[in-house]
Short mmCIF file of C-alpha atoms and ligand atoms in Angstrom, two decimals:
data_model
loop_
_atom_site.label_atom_id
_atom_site.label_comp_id
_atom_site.label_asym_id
_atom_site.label_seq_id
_atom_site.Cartn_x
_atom_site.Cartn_y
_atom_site.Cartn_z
CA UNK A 20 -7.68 3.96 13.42
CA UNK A 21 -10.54 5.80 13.83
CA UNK A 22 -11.60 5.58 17.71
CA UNK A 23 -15.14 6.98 16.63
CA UNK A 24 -16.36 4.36 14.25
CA UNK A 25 -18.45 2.04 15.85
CA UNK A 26 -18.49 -0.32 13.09
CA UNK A 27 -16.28 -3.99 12.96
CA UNK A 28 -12.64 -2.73 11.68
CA UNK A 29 -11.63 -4.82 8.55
CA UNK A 30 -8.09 -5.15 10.23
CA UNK A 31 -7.72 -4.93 14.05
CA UNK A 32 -3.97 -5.86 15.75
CA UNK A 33 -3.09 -5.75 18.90
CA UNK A 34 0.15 -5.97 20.60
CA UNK A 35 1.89 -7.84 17.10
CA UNK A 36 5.24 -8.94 17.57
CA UNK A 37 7.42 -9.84 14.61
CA UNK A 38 11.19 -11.68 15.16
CA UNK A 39 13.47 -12.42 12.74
CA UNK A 40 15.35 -15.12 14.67
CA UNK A 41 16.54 -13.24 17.68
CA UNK A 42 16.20 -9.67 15.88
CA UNK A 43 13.14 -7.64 17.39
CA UNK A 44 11.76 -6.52 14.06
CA UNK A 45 8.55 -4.74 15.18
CA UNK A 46 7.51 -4.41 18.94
CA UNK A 47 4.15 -4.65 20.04
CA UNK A 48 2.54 -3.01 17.03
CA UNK A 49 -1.46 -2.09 17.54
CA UNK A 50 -3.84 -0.54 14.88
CA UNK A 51 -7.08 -1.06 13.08
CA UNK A 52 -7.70 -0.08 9.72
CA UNK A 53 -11.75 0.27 8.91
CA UNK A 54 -13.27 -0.14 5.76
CA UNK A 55 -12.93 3.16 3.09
CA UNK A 56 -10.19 4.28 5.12
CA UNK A 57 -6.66 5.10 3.80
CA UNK A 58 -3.66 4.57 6.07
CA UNK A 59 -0.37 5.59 5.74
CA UNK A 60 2.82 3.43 7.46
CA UNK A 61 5.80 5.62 7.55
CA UNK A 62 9.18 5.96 9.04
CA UNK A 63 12.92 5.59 7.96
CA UNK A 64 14.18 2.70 6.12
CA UNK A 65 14.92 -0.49 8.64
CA UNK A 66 12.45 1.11 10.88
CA UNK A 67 10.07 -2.48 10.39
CA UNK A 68 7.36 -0.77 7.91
CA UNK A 69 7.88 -3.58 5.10
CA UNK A 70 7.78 -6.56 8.43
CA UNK A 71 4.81 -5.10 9.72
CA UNK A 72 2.84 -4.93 6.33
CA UNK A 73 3.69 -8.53 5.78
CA UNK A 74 2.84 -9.70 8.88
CA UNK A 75 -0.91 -7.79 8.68
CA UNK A 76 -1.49 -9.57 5.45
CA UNK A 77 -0.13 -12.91 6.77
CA UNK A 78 2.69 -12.94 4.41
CA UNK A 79 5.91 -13.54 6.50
CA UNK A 80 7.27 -16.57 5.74
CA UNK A 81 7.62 -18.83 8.82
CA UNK A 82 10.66 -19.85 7.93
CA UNK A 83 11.90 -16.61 8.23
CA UNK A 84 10.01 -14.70 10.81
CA UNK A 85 7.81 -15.05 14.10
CA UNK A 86 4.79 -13.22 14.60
CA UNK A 87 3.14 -13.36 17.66
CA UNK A 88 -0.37 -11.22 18.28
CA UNK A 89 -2.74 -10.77 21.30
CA UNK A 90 -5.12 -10.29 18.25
CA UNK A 91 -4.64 -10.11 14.46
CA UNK A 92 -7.98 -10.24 12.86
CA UNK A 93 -9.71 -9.49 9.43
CA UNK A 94 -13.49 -9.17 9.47
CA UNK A 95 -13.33 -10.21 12.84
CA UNK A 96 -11.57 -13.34 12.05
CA UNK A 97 -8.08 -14.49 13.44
CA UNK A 98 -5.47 -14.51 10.46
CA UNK A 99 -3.46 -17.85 10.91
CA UNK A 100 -2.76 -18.59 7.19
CA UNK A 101 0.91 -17.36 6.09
CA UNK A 102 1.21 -16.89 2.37
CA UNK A 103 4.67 -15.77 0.44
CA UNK A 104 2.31 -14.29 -2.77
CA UNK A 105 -0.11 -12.19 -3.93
CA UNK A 106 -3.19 -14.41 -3.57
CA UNK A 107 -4.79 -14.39 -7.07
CA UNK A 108 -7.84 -15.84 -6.53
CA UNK A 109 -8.80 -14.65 -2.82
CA UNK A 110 -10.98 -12.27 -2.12
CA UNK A 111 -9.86 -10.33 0.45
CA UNK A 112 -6.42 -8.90 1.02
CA UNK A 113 -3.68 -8.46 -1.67
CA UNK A 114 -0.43 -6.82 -1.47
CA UNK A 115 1.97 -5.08 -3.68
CA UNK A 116 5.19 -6.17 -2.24
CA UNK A 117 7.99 -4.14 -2.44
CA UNK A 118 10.39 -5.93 -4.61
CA UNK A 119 7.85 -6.75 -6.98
CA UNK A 120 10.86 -9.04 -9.35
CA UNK A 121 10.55 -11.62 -6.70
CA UNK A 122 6.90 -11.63 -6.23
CA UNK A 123 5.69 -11.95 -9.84
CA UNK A 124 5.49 -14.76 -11.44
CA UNK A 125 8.49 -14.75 -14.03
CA UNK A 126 7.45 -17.14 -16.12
CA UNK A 127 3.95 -15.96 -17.64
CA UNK A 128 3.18 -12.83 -19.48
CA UNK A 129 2.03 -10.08 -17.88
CA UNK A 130 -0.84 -9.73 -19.39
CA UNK A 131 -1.61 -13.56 -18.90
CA UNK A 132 -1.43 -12.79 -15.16
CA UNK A 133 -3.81 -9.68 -14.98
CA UNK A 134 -6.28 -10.97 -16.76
CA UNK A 135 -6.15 -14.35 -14.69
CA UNK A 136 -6.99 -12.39 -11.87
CA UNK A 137 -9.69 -9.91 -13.44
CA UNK A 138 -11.21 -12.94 -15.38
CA UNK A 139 -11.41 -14.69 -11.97
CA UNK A 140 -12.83 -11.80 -9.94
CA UNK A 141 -15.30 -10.05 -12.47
CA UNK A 142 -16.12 -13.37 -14.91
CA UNK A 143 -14.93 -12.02 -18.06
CA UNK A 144 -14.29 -13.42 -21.56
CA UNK A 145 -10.84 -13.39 -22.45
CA UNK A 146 -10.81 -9.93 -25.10
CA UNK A 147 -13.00 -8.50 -22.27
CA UNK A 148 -10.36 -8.89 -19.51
CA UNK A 149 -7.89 -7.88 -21.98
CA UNK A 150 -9.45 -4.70 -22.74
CA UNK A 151 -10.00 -4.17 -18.95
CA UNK A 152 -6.38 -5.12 -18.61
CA UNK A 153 -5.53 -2.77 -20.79
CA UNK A 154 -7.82 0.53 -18.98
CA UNK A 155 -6.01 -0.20 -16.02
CA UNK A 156 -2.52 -0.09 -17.13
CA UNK A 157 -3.44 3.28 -19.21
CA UNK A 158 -4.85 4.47 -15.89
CA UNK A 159 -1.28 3.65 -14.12
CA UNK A 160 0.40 5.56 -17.01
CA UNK A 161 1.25 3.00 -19.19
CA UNK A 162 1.69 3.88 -22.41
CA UNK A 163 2.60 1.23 -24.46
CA UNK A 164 -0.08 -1.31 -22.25
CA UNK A 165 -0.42 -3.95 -25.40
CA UNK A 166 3.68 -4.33 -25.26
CA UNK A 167 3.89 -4.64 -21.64
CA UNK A 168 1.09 -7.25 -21.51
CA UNK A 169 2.90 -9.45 -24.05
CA UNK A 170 6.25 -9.23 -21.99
CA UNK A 171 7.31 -11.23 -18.85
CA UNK A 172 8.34 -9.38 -15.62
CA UNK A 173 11.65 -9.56 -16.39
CA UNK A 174 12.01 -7.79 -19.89
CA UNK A 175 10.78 -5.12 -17.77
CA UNK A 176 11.54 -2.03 -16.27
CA UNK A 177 11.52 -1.56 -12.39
CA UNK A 178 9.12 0.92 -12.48
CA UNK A 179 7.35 -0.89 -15.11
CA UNK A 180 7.06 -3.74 -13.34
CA UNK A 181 5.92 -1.61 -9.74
CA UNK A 182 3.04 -0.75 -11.39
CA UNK A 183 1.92 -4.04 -13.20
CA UNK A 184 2.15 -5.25 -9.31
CA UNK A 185 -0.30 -2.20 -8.77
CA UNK A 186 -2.79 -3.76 -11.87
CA UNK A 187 -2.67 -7.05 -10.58
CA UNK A 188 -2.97 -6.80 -7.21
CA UNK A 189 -6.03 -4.42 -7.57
CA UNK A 190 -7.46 -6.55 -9.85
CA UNK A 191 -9.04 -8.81 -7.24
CA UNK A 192 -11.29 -6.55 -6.32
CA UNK A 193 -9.48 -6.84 -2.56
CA UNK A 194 -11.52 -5.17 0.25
CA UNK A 195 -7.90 -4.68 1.75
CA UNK A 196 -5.02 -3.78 -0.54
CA UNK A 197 -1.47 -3.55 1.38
CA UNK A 198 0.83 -1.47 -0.71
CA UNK A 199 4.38 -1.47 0.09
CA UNK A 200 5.98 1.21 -1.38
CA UNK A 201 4.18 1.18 -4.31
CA UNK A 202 5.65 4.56 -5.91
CA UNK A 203 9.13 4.64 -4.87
CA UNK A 204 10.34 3.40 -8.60
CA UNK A 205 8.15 5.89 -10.45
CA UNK A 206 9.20 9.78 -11.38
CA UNK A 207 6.27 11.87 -9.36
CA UNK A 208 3.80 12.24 -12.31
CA UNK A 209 3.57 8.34 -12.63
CA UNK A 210 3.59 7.91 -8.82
CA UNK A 211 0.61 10.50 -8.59
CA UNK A 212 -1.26 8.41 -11.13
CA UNK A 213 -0.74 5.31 -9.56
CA UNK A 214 -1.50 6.58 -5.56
CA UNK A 215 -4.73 8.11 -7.54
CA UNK A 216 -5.70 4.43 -8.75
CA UNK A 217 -5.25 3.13 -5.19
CA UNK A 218 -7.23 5.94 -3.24
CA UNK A 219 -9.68 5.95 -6.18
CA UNK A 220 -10.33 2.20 -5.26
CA UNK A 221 -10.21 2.78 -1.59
CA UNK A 222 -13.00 5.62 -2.54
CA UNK A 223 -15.24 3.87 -4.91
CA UNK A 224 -15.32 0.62 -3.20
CA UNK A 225 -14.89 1.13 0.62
CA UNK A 226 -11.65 -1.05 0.36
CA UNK A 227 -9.02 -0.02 2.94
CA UNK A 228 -5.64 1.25 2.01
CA UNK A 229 -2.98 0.36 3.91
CA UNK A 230 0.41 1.92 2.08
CA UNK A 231 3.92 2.33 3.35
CA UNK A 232 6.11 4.81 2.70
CA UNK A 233 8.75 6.50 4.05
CA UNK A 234 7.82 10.14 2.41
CA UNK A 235 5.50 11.72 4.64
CA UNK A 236 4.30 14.22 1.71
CA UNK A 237 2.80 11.40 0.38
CA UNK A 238 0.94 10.28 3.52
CA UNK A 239 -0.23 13.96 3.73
CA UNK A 240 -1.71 13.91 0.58
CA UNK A 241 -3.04 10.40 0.34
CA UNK A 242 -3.68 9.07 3.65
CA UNK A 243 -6.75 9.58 6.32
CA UNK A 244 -4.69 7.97 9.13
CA UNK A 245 -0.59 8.08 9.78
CA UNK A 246 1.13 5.67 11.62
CA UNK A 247 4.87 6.54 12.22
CA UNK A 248 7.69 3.83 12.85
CA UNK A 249 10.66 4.08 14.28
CA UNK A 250 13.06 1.26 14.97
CA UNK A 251 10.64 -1.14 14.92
CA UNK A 252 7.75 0.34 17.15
CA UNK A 253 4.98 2.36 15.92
CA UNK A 254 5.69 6.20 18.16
CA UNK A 255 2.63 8.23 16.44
CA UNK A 256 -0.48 7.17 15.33
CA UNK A 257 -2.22 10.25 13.90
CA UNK A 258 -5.16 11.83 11.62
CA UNK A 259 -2.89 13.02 8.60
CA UNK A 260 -5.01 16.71 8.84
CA UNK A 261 -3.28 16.57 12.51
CA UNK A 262 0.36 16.00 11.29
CA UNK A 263 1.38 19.74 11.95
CA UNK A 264 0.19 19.02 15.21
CA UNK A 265 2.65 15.38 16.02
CA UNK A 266 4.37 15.60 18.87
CA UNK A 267 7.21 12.84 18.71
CA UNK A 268 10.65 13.88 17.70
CA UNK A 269 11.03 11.67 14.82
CA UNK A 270 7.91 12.81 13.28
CA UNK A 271 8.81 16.58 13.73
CA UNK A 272 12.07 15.56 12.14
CA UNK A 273 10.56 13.64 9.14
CA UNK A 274 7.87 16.92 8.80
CA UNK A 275 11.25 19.30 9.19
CA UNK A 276 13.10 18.02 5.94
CA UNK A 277 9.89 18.60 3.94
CA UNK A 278 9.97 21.71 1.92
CA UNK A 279 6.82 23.30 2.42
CA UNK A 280 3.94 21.70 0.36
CA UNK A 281 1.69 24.96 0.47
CA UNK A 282 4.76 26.70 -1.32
CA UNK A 283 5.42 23.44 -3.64
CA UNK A 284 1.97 22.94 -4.97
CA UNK A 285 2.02 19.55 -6.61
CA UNK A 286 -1.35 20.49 -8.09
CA UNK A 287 0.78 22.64 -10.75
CA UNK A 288 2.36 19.72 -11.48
CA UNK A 289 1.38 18.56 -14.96
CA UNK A 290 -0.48 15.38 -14.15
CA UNK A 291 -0.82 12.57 -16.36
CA UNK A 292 -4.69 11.93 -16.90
CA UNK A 293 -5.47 8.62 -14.79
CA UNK A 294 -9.48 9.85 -15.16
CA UNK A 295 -9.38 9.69 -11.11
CA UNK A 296 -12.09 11.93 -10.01
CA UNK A 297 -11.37 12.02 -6.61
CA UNK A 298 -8.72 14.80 -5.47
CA UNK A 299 -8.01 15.92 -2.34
CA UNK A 300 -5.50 19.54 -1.90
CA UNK A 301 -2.08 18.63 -0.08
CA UNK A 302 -2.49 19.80 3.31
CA UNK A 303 -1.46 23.17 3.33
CA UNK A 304 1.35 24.15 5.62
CA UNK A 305 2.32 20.92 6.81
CA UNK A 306 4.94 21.60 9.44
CA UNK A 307 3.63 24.54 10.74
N1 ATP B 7 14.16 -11.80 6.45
C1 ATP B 7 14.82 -11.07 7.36
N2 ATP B 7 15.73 -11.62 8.19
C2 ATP B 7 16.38 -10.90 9.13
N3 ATP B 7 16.19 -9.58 9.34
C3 ATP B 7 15.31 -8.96 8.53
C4 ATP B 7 14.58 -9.67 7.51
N4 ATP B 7 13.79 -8.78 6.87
C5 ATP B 7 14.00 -7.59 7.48
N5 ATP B 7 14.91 -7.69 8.46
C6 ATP B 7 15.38 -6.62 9.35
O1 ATP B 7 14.25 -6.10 10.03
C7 ATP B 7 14.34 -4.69 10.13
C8 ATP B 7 13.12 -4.06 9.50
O2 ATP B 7 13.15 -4.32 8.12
P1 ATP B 7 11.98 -3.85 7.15
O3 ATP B 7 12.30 -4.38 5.80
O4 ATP B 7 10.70 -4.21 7.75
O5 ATP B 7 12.19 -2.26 7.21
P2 ATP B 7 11.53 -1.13 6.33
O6 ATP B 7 11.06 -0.06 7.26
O7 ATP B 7 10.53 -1.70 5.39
O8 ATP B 7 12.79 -0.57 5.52
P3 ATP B 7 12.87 0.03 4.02
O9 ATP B 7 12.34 1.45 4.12
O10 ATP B 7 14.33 0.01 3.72
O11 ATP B 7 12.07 -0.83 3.10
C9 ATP B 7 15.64 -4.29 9.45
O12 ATP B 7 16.62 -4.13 10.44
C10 ATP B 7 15.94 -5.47 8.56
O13 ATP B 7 17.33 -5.61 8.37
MG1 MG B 8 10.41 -1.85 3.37
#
């Protein structure tokens, strides 16, 4: 996104195409996500947010979908391989998809599948992944972690589940994490803790954020970079400290149905203790 870093962009697409048979699902999409940077995707639902996501992280299924690139490339290296899960074991990207029932595996524990990936990344022993396990899931407001981690996806809760998608797709270690809506099931003191484990990771170890949304609060208070969709092409592209300033209509419509953040303060908020140290203030006066 940003047009003054001179460095290689972890992510770089250019003029990305993505059909669903003969449905245009996003139209010659271009951006470039660098390396600490946290960048928002948002726009109404249908609008191709989820589609383009995927298709970044290689995760449309051919059998489903087309994409078709001038240039999709991660480290400078052309993306080919198409994937329908979290990749557990790669180092690299990782997404948290949005239905997060279909995308974890129903069979294991949860707490059998974080640790497989922390164990994997960081060579742990078994108690010390479990332990680790456990930190994370505290940090994502869990109370009850040593419960969840004995259950399978399904005995769980949707927001439950949202957020052990968060754990275990972070727990790689990925240098790109794709989050697709990754608070829309949680009540806003959860969601807070969970987009401060994200950005805290993004923060501490220059991986790239790349979450979708379609609240544009959210992107003011979390993201660096906003990219708006709307019916499948991407109309703004946008420093989130410039959003007051957007210029297309469906922006200034999403930014009109916001009630004023400067007069909201979501610091008052009582805010579960996540032990994030990072905190930026909402952009004041968003809107105008
Ligand atoms: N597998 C599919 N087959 C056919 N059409 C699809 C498929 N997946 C998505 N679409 C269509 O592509 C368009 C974009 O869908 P997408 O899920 O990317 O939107 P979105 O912005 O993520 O929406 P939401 O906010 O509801 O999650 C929609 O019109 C949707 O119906
Ligand atoms: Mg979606």
């Amino acid at each position: 996104m940003n047009v003054e870093n001179s460095t290689q962009p972890l992510l770089e697409v250019d003029h990305l195409d993505v059909h669903y048979g003969g449905f245009h699902a996003v139209k010659d999409a271009s951006l470039r996500v660098y390396e600490g940077e946290r960048v928002a995707i948002v726009g109404e639902s249908g609008s191709g947010k989820t589609t383009l996501g995927l298709a970044l992280g290689g995760f449309i299924d051919t059998r489903l979908g087309t994409v078709t690139a001038e240039r999709l490339a991660y480290r400078g290296m052309p993306l080919t391989q198409p994937h329908t899960r979290i990749p557990r074991s790669v180092p690299g990207i990782s997404m948290v998809f949005q239905d997060a029932m279909t995308s974890l595996d129903p069979v294991s524990t949860v707490g059998s599948q974080i640790t497989g990936v922390l164990r994997k990344t960081h060579a742990l022993s078994r108690r010390a992944a479990s332990a680790e396990a456990i930190r994370r899931l505290d940090a994502l407001g869990v109370r009850d972690a040593e419960f969840v981690m004995a259950s399978r996806p399904g005995e769980l809760s949707g927001g439950m589940r949202q957020r052990v998608m968060v754990a275990i797709a972070t727990a790689g270690d990925p240098a790109l994490l794709i989050a697709d809506e990754p608070t829309s099931a949680l009540d806003v003191n959860i969601g807070l803790a969970t987009m401060r484990t994200l950005t805290g990771m993004a923060d501490e170890g220059r991986a790239a954020l790349l979450f979708i949304t379609h609240d544009i609060e959210l992107c003011a208070r979390f993201a660096d970079y906003v990219v708006v969709m709307y019916r499948g092409e991407i109309v703004e592209n946008l420093p989130a400290r410039d959003l007051s300033r957007a210029q297309h209509p469906y922006t200034l419509g999403l930014l009109s149905s916001v009630p004023r953040l400067d007069s909201a303060d979501l610091d008052e908020l009582p805010v579960f203790d996540s032990g994030a140290t990072t905190e930026e203030p909402v952009i004041a006066a968003i809107g105008g």
